[in-house]
Tab-separated table of C-alpha atoms in Angstrom:
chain	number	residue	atom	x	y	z
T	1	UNK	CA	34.628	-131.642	-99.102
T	2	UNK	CA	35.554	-127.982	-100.032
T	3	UNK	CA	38.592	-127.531	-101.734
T	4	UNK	CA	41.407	-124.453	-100.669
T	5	UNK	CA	42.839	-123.224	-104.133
T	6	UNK	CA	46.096	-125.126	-104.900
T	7	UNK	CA	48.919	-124.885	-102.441
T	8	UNK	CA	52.397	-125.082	-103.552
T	9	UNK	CA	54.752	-125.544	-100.933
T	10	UNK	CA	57.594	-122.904	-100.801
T	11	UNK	CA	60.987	-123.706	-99.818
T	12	UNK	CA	62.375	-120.697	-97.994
T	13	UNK	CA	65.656	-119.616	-95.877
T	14	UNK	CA	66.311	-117.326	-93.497
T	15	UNK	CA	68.188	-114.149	-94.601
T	16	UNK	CA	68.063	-110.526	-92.529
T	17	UNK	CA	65.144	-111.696	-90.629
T	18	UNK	CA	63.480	-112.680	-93.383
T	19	UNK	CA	62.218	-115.603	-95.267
T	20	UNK	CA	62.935	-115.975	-99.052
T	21	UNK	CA	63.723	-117.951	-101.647
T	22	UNK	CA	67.285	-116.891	-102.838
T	23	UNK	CA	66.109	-115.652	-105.606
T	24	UNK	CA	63.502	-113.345	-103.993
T	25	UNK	CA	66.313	-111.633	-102.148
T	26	UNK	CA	67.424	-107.870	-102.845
T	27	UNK	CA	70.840	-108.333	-103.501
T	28	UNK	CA	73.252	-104.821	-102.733
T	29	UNK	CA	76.496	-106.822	-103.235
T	30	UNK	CA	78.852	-104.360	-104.757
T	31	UNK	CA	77.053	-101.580	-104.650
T	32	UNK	CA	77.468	-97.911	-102.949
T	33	UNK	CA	75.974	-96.389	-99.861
T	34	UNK	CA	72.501	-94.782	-100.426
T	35	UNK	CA	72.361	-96.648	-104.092
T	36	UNK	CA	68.859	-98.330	-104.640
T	37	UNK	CA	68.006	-102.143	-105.951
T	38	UNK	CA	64.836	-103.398	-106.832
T	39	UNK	CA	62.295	-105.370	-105.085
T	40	UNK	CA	62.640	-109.014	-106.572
T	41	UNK	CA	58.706	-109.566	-105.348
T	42	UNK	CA	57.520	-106.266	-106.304
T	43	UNK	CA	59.014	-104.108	-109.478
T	44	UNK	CA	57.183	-101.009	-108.415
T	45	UNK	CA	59.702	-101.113	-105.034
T	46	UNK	CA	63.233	-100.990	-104.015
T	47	UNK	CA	65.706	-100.583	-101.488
T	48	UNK	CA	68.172	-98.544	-100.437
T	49	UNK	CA	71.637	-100.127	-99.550
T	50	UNK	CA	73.831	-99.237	-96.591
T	51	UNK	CA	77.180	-101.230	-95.943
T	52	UNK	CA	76.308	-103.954	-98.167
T	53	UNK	CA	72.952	-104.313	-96.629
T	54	UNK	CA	69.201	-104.034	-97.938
T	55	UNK	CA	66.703	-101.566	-95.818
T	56	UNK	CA	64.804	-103.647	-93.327
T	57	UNK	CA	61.429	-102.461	-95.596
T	58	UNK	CA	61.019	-102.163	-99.708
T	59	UNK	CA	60.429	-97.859	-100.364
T	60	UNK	CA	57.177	-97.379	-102.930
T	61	UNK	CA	57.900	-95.740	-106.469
T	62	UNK	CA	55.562	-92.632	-107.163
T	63	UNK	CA	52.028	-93.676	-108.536
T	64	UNK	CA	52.427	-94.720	-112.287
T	65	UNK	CA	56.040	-95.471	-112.118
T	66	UNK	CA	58.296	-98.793	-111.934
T	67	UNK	CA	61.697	-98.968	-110.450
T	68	UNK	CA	64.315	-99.457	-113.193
T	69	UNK	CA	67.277	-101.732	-112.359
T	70	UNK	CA	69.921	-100.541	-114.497
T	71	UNK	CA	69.404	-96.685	-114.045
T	72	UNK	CA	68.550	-97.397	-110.089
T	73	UNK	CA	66.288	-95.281	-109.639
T	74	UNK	CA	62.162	-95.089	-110.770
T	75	UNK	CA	61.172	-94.664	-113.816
T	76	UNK	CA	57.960	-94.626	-115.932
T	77	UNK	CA	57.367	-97.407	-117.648
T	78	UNK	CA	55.053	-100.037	-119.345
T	79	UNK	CA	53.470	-102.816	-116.792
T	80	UNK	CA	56.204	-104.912	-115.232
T	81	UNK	CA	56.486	-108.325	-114.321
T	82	UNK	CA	58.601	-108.821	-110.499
T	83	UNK	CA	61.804	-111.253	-111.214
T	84	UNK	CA	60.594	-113.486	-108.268
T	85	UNK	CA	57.036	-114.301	-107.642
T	86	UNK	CA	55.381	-115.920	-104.331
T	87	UNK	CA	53.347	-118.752	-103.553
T	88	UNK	CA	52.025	-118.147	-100.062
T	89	UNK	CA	50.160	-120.346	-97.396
T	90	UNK	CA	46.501	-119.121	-97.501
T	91	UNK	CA	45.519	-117.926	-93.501
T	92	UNK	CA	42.706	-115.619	-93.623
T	93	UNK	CA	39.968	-115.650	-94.690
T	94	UNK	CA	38.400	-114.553	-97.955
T	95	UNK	CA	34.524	-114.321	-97.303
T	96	UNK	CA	33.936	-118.001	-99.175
T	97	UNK	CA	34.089	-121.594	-97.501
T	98	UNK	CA	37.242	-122.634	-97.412
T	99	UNK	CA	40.371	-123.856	-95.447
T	100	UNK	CA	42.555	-121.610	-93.620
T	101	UNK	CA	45.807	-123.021	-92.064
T	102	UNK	CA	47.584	-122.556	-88.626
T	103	UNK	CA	50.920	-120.486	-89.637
T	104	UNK	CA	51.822	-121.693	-85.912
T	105	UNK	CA	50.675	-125.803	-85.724
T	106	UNK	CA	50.664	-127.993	-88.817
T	107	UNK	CA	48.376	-130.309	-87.615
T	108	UNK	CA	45.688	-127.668	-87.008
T	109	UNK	CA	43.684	-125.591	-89.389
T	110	UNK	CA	40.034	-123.924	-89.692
T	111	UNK	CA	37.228	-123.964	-92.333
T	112	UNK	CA	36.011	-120.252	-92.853
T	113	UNK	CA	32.248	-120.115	-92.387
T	114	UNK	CA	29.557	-116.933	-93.019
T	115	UNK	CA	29.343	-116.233	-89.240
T	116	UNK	CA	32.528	-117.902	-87.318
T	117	UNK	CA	35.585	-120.020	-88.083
T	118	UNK	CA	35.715	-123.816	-86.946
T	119	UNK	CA	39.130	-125.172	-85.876
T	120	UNK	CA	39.721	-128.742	-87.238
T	121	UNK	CA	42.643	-131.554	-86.173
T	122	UNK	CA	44.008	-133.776	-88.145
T	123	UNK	CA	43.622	-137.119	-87.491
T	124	UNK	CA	46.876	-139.194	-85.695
T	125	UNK	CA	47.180	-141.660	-88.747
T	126	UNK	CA	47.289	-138.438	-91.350
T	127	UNK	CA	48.447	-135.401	-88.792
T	128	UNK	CA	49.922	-132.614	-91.130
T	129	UNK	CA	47.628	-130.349	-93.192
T	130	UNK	CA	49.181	-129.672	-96.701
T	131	UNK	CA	46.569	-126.669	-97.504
T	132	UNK	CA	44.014	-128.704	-98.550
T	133	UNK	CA	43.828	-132.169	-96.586
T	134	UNK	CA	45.244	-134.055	-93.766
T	135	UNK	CA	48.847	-136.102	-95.129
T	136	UNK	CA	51.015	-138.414	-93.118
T	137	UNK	CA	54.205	-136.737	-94.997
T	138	UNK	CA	55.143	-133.814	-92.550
T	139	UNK	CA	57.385	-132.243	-95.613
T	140	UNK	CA	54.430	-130.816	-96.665
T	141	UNK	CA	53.147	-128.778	-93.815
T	142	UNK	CA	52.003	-125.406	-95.124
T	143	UNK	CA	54.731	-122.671	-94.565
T	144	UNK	CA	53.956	-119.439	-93.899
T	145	UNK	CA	56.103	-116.800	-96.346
T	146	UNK	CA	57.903	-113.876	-94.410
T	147	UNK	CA	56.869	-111.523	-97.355
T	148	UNK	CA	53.434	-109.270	-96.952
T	149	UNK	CA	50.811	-111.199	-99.386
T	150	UNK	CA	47.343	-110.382	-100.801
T	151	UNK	CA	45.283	-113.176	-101.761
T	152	UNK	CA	42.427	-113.580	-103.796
T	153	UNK	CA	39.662	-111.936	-102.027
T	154	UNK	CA	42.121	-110.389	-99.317
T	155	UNK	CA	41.164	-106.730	-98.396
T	156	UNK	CA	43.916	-106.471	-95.333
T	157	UNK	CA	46.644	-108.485	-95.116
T	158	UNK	CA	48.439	-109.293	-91.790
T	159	UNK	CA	52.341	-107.623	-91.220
T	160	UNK	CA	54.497	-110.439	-90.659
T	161	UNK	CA	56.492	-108.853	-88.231
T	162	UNK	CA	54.304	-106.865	-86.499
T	163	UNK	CA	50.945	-108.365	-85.187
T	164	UNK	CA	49.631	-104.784	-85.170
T	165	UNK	CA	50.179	-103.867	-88.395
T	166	UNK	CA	48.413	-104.747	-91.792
T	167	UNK	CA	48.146	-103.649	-95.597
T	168	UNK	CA	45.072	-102.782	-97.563
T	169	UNK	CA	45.132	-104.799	-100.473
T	170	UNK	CA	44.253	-102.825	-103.740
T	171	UNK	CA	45.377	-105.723	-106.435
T	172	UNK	CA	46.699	-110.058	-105.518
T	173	UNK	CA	50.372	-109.803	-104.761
T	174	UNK	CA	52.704	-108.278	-102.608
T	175	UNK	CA	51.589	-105.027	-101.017
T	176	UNK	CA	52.610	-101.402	-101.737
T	177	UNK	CA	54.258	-100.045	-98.852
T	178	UNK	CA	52.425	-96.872	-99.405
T	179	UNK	CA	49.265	-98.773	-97.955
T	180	UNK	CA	51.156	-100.212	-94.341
T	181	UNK	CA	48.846	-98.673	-91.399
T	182	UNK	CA	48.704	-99.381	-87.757
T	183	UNK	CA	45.708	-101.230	-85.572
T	184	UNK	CA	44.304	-98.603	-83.329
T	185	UNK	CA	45.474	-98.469	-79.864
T	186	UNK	CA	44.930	-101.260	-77.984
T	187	UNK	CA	43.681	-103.512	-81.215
T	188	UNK	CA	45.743	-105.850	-82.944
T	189	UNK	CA	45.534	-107.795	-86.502
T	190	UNK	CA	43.357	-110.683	-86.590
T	191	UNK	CA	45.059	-112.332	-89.592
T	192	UNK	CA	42.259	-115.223	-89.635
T	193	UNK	CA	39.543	-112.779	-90.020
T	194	UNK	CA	41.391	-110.384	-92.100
T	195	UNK	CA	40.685	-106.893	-89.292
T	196	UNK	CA	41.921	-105.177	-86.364
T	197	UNK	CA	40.055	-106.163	-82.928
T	198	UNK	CA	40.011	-105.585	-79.924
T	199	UNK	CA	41.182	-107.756	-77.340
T	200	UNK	CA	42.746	-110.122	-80.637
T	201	UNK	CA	45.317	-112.236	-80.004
T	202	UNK	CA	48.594	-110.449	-80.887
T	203	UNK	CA	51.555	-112.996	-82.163
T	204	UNK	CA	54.013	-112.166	-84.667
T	205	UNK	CA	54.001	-114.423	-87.910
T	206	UNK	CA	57.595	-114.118	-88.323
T	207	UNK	CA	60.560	-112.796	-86.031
């Protein structure tokens, strides 16, 4: 059987309509109106603080430069390294054979084939797919991470909060907001197939 690259599960809570590890927060606590933190996931972002809270979306650095913590602001700088990093749930897919999951039913996912995708079902005795098999321990079910992602081979990568939306991919990792664009009208983002389309089915990943 072909094997999805290693999934590790990642525990996540909800925080401003988001989902993140604690860690992988922006945190404005203490600071002023209009001042900037960075982008735990990516250290080429930030955000801009208002009463306390984060901006909804992480603001792109110029080309070349890095945002730089203690002076708040961007900077140039050598390659950095983001203080949190994320393990996502692989969905789309990447032009090999391979096992997608179904962000929406754990006991559903698809193996990614040259001309279609085949949906699968766990069996009753072993119902939850873990990202690579069928388990009987439903603590394991693939979760979906609230954060933009590209994975290996990803050239668009779906908006999680807007089925319309996507981001070209240019390196793995989280997404430079510089590269967020819109579906045409009337298309939305297949995030199994990895393109707009007409007529595609349009459901949120995450509220």
């Amino acid at each position: 059987m072909l094997k999805l690259i290693f999934l590790i599960s990642l525990a996540v809570v909800s925080t401003a309509g988001m989902l993140y590890a604690d860690s992988c927060t922006p945190d404005c606590t203490g600071k002023n109106d209009l001042d900037k933190v960075a982008d735990p996931l990516n250290c080429t972002n930030y955000y801009i603080c208002l009463s306390g809270i984060p901006s909804d979306h992480a603001l792109p650095c110029d080309a070349g430069m890095i945002f730089d913590p203690e002076g708040g602001n961007c900077a140039t700088g050598p390659d950095c390294t983001p203080s949190c990093e994320v393990t996502v749930c692989p969905i789309t897919c990447n032009g090999t054979y391979s096992f997608i999951s179904d962000p929406f039913d754990c006991s559903t996912y698809y193996i990614c084939l040259p001309s279609n995708i085949v949906t699968l079902n766990c069996d009753s005795d072993t119902p939850y797919f873990n990202g690579e098999t069928c388990v009987k321990d439903k603590g394991v079910c693939c979760q979906v991470s609230c954060t933009p992602y590209c994975g290996p081979g990803i050239v668009e990568a779906p908006d999680p909060f807007d089925c319309r939306k996507y981001y070209i991919c240019t390196e793995e990792g989280v997404p430079n907001e510089a590269y967020h664009f819109q579906c045409d009208s009337g298309d939305s983002f297949d995030y199994q197939t990895g393109r707009c389309a007409p007529g595609a089915t349009c459901k949120n990943l995450c509220d």
